[in-house]
mmCIF file of C-alpha atoms in Angstrom:
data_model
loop_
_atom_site.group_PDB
_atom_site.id
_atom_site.type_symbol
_atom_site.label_atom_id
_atom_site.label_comp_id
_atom_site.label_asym_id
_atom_site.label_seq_id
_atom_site.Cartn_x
_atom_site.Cartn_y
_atom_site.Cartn_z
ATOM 1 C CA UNK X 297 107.151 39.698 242.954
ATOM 2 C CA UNK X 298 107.916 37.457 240.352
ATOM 3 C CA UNK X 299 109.318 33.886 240.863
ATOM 4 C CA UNK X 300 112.808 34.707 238.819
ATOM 5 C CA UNK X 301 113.387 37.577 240.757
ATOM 6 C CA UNK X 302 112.285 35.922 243.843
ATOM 7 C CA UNK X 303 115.060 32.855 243.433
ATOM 8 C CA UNK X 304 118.116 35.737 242.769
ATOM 9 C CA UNK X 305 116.738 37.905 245.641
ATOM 10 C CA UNK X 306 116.916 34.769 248.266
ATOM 11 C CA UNK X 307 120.387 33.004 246.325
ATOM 12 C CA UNK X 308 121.801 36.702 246.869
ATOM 13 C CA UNK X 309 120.745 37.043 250.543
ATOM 14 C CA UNK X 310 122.158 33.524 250.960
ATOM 15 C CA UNK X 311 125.886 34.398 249.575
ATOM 16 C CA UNK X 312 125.758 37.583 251.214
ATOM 17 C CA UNK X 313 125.045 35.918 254.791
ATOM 18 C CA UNK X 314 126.247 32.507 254.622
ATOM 19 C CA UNK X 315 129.533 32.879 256.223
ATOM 20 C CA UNK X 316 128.509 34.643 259.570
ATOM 21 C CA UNK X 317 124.925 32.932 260.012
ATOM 22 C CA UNK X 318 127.087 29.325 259.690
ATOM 23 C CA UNK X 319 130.114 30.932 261.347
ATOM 24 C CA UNK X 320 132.764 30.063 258.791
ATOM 25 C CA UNK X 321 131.499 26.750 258.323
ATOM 26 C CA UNK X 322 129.762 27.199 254.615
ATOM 27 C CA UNK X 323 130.072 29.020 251.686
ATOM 28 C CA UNK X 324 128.449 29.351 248.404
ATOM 29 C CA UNK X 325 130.668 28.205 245.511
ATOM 30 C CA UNK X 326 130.832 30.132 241.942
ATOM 31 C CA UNK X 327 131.522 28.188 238.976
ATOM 32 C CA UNK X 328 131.532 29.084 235.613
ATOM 33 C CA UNK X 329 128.676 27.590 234.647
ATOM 34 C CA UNK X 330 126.504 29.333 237.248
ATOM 35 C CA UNK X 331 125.471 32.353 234.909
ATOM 36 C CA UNK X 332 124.226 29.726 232.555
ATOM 37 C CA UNK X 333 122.548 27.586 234.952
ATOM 38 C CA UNK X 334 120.763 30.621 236.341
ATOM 39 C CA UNK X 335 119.240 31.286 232.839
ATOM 40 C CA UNK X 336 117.821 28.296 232.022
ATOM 41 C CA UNK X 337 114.307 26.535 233.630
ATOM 42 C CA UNK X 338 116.326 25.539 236.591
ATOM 43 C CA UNK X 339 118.363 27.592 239.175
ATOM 44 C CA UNK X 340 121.690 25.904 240.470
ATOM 45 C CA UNK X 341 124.071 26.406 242.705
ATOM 46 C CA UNK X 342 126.651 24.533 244.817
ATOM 47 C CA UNK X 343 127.561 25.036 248.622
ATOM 48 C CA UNK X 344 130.474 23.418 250.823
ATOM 49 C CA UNK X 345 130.245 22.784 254.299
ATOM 50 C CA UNK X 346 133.119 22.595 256.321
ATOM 51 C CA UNK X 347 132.228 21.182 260.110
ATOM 52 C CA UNK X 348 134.404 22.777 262.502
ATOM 53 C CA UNK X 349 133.517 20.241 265.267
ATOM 54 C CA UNK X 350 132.237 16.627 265.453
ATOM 55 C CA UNK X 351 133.186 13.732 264.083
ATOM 56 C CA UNK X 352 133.417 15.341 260.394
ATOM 57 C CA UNK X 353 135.789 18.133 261.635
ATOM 58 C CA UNK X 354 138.185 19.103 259.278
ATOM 59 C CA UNK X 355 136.276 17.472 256.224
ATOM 60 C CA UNK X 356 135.097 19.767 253.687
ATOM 61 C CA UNK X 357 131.668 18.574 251.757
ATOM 62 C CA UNK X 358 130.236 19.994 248.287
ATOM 63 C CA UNK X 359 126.514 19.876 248.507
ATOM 64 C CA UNK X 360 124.538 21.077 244.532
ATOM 65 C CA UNK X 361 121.038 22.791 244.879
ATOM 66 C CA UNK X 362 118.755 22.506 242.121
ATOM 67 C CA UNK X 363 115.723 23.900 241.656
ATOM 68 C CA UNK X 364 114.520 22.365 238.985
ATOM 69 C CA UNK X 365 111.364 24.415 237.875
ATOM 70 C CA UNK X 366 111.822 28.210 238.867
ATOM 71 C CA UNK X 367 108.153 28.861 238.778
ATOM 72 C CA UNK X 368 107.772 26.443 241.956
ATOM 73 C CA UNK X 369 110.393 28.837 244.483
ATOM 74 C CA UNK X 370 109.869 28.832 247.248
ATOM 75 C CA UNK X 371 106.629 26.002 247.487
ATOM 76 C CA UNK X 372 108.665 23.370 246.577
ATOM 77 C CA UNK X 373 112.040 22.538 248.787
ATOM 78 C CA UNK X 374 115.197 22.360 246.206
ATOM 79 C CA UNK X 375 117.031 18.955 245.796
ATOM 80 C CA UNK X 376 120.105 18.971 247.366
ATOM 81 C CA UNK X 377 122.872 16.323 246.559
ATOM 82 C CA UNK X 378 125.992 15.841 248.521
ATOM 83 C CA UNK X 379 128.542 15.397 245.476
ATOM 84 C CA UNK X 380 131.902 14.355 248.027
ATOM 85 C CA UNK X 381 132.137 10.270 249.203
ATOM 86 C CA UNK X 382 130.851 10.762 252.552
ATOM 87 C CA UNK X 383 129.918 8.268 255.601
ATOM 88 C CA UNK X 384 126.942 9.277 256.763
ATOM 89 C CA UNK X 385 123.764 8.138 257.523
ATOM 90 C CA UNK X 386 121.589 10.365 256.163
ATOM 91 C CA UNK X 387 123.019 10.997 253.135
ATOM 92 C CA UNK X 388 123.259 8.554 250.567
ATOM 93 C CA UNK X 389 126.047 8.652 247.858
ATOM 94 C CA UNK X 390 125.159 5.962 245.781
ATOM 95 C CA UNK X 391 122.110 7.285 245.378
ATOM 96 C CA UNK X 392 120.210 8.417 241.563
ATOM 97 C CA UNK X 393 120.910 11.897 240.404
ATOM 98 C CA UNK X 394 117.176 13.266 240.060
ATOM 99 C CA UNK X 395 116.516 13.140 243.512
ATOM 100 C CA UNK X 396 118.308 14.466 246.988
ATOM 101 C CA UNK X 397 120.283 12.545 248.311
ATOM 102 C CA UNK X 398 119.899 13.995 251.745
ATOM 103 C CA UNK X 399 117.503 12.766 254.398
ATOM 104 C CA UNK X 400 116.337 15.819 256.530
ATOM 105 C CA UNK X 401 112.755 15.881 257.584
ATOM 106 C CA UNK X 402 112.941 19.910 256.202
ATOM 107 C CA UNK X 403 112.978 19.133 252.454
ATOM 108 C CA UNK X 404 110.425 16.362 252.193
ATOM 109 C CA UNK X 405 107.621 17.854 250.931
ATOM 110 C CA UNK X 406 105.021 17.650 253.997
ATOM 111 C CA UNK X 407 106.986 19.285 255.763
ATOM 112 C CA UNK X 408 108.519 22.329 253.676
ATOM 113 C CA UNK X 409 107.027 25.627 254.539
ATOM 114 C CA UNK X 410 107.408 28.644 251.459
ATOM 115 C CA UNK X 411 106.917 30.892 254.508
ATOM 116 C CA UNK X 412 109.274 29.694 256.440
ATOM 117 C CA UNK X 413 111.681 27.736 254.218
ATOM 118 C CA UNK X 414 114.486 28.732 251.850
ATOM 119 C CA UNK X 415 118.515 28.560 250.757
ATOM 120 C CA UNK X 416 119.432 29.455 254.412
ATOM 121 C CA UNK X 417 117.259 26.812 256.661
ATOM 122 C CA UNK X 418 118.679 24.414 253.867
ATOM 123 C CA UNK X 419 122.197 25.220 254.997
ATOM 124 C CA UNK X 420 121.405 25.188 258.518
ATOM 125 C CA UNK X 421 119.844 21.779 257.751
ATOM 126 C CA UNK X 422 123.266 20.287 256.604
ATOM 127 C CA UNK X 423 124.976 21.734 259.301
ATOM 128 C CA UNK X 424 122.725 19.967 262.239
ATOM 129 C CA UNK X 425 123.296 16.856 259.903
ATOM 130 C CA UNK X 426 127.403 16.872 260.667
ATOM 131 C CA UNK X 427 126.971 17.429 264.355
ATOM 132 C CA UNK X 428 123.852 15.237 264.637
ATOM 133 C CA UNK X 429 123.354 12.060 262.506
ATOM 134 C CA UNK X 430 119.765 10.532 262.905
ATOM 135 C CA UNK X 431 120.430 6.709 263.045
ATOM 136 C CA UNK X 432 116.557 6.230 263.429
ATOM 137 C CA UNK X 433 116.152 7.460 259.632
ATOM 138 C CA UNK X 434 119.162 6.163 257.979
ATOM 139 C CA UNK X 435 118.791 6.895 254.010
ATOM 140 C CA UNK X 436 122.220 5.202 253.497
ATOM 141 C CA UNK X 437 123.301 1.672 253.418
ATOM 142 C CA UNK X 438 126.886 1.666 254.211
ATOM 143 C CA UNK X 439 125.683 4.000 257.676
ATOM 144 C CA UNK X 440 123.139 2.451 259.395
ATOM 145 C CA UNK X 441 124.658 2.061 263.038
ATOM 146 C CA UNK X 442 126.463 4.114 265.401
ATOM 147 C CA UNK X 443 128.419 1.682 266.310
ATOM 148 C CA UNK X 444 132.149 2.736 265.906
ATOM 149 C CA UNK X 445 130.443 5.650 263.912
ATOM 150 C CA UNK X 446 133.290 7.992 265.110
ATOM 151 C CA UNK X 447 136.141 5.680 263.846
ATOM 152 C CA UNK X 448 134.252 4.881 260.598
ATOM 153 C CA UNK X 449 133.623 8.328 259.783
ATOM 154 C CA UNK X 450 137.652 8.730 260.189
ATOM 155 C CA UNK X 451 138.314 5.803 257.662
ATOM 156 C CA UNK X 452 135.886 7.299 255.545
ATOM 157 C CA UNK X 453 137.715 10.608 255.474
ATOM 158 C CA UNK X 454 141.007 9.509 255.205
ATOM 159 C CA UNK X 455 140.233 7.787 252.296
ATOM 160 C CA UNK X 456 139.427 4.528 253.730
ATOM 161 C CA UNK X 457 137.410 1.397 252.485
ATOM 162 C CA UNK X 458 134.521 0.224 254.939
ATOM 163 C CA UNK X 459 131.700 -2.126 253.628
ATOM 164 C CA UNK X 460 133.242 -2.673 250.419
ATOM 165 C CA UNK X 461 132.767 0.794 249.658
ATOM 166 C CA UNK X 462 136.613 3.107 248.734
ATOM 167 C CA UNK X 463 136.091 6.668 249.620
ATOM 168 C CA UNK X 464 137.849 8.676 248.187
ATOM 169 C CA UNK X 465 140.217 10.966 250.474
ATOM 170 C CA UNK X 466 138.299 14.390 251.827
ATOM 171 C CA UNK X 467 139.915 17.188 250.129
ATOM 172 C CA UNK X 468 139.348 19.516 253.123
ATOM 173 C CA UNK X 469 140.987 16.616 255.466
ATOM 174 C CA UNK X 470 144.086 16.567 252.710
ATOM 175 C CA UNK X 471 144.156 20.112 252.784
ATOM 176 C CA UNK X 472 144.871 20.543 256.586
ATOM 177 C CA UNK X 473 147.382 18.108 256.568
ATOM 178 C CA UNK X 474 149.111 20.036 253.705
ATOM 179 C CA UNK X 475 149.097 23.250 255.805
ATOM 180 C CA UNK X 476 150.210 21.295 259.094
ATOM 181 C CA UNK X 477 153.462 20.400 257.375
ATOM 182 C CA UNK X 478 154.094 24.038 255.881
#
């Protein structure tokens, strides 16, 4: 099978299943530049993640997947940036753009398995990350302690500052509040 076909066949599995394997709580996001991005040397999509429990209930997060050379699906893991302010500890978003910004032990390369890895253990990935921060391997600067963690992550959400650092308010957060009113 080639490796083209073999990125579209798992991307297509993913967006078929993505909504009942996370139960509601992901979804792969269409853009207009996705046919172009798909053509190209790299393969890109974006997918939000929407905890429905934990501290980051009610939140929605936009997460890109890139990978960048097509011909290296599935050996290689994608990189996966979180593109929404977020208080976390294992994601950092003041980090560069060429690399994830995401610190789960799945993508780093030791680890990654083409036969056991692809778009979906990603997701799952991200999810475990919302309901279970790993303060031992904090990527982030702002989120390094778990101390008032819960209230922080609150601030952060609501548009808060903490450390210096203004986040800007979750859209997901906004959104509920919006339909609450109504």
């Amino acid at each position: 099978m080639g490796t083209t076909h073999r990125i579209t066949k798992d991307f297509h599995r993913l967006a078929r299943t993505i909504e009942s394997f996370s139960d509601g709580q992901a979804k792969v996001i269409l853009g207009d530049d996705d046919e172009k991005d798909r053509t190209e040397t790299f393969f890109r999509f974006e997918v939000d993640i929407m905890p429905n429990g934990g501290p980051y209930q009610g939140g929605s997060f936009r997460f890109e997947f890139c990978v960048e050379k097509e011909c290296q699906w599935p050996r290689e893991p994608p990189i996966i940036r979180c593109l929404t302010d977020i208080y976390h500890p294992n994601i950092d978003h003041l980090d560069r753009d060429d690399c994830s910004n995401v610190c789960v032990s799945v993508l780093d390369r030791d680890v990654w398995s083409a036969d056991q890895c692809d778009f979906e253990t990603c997701v799952q990935a991200l999810l475990f990350l919302f309901y279970q921060p790993n303060f031992d391997d904090a990527l982030s600067p702002v989120c390094c302690s778990d101390e008032h963690f819960q209230e922080l992550v609150q601030i952060s959400l609501k548009g808060g500052t903490i450390d210096g650092f203004q986040f800007r308010p979750n859209k997901g957060r906004i959104n509920n509040i919006l339909e609450e009113i109504t």
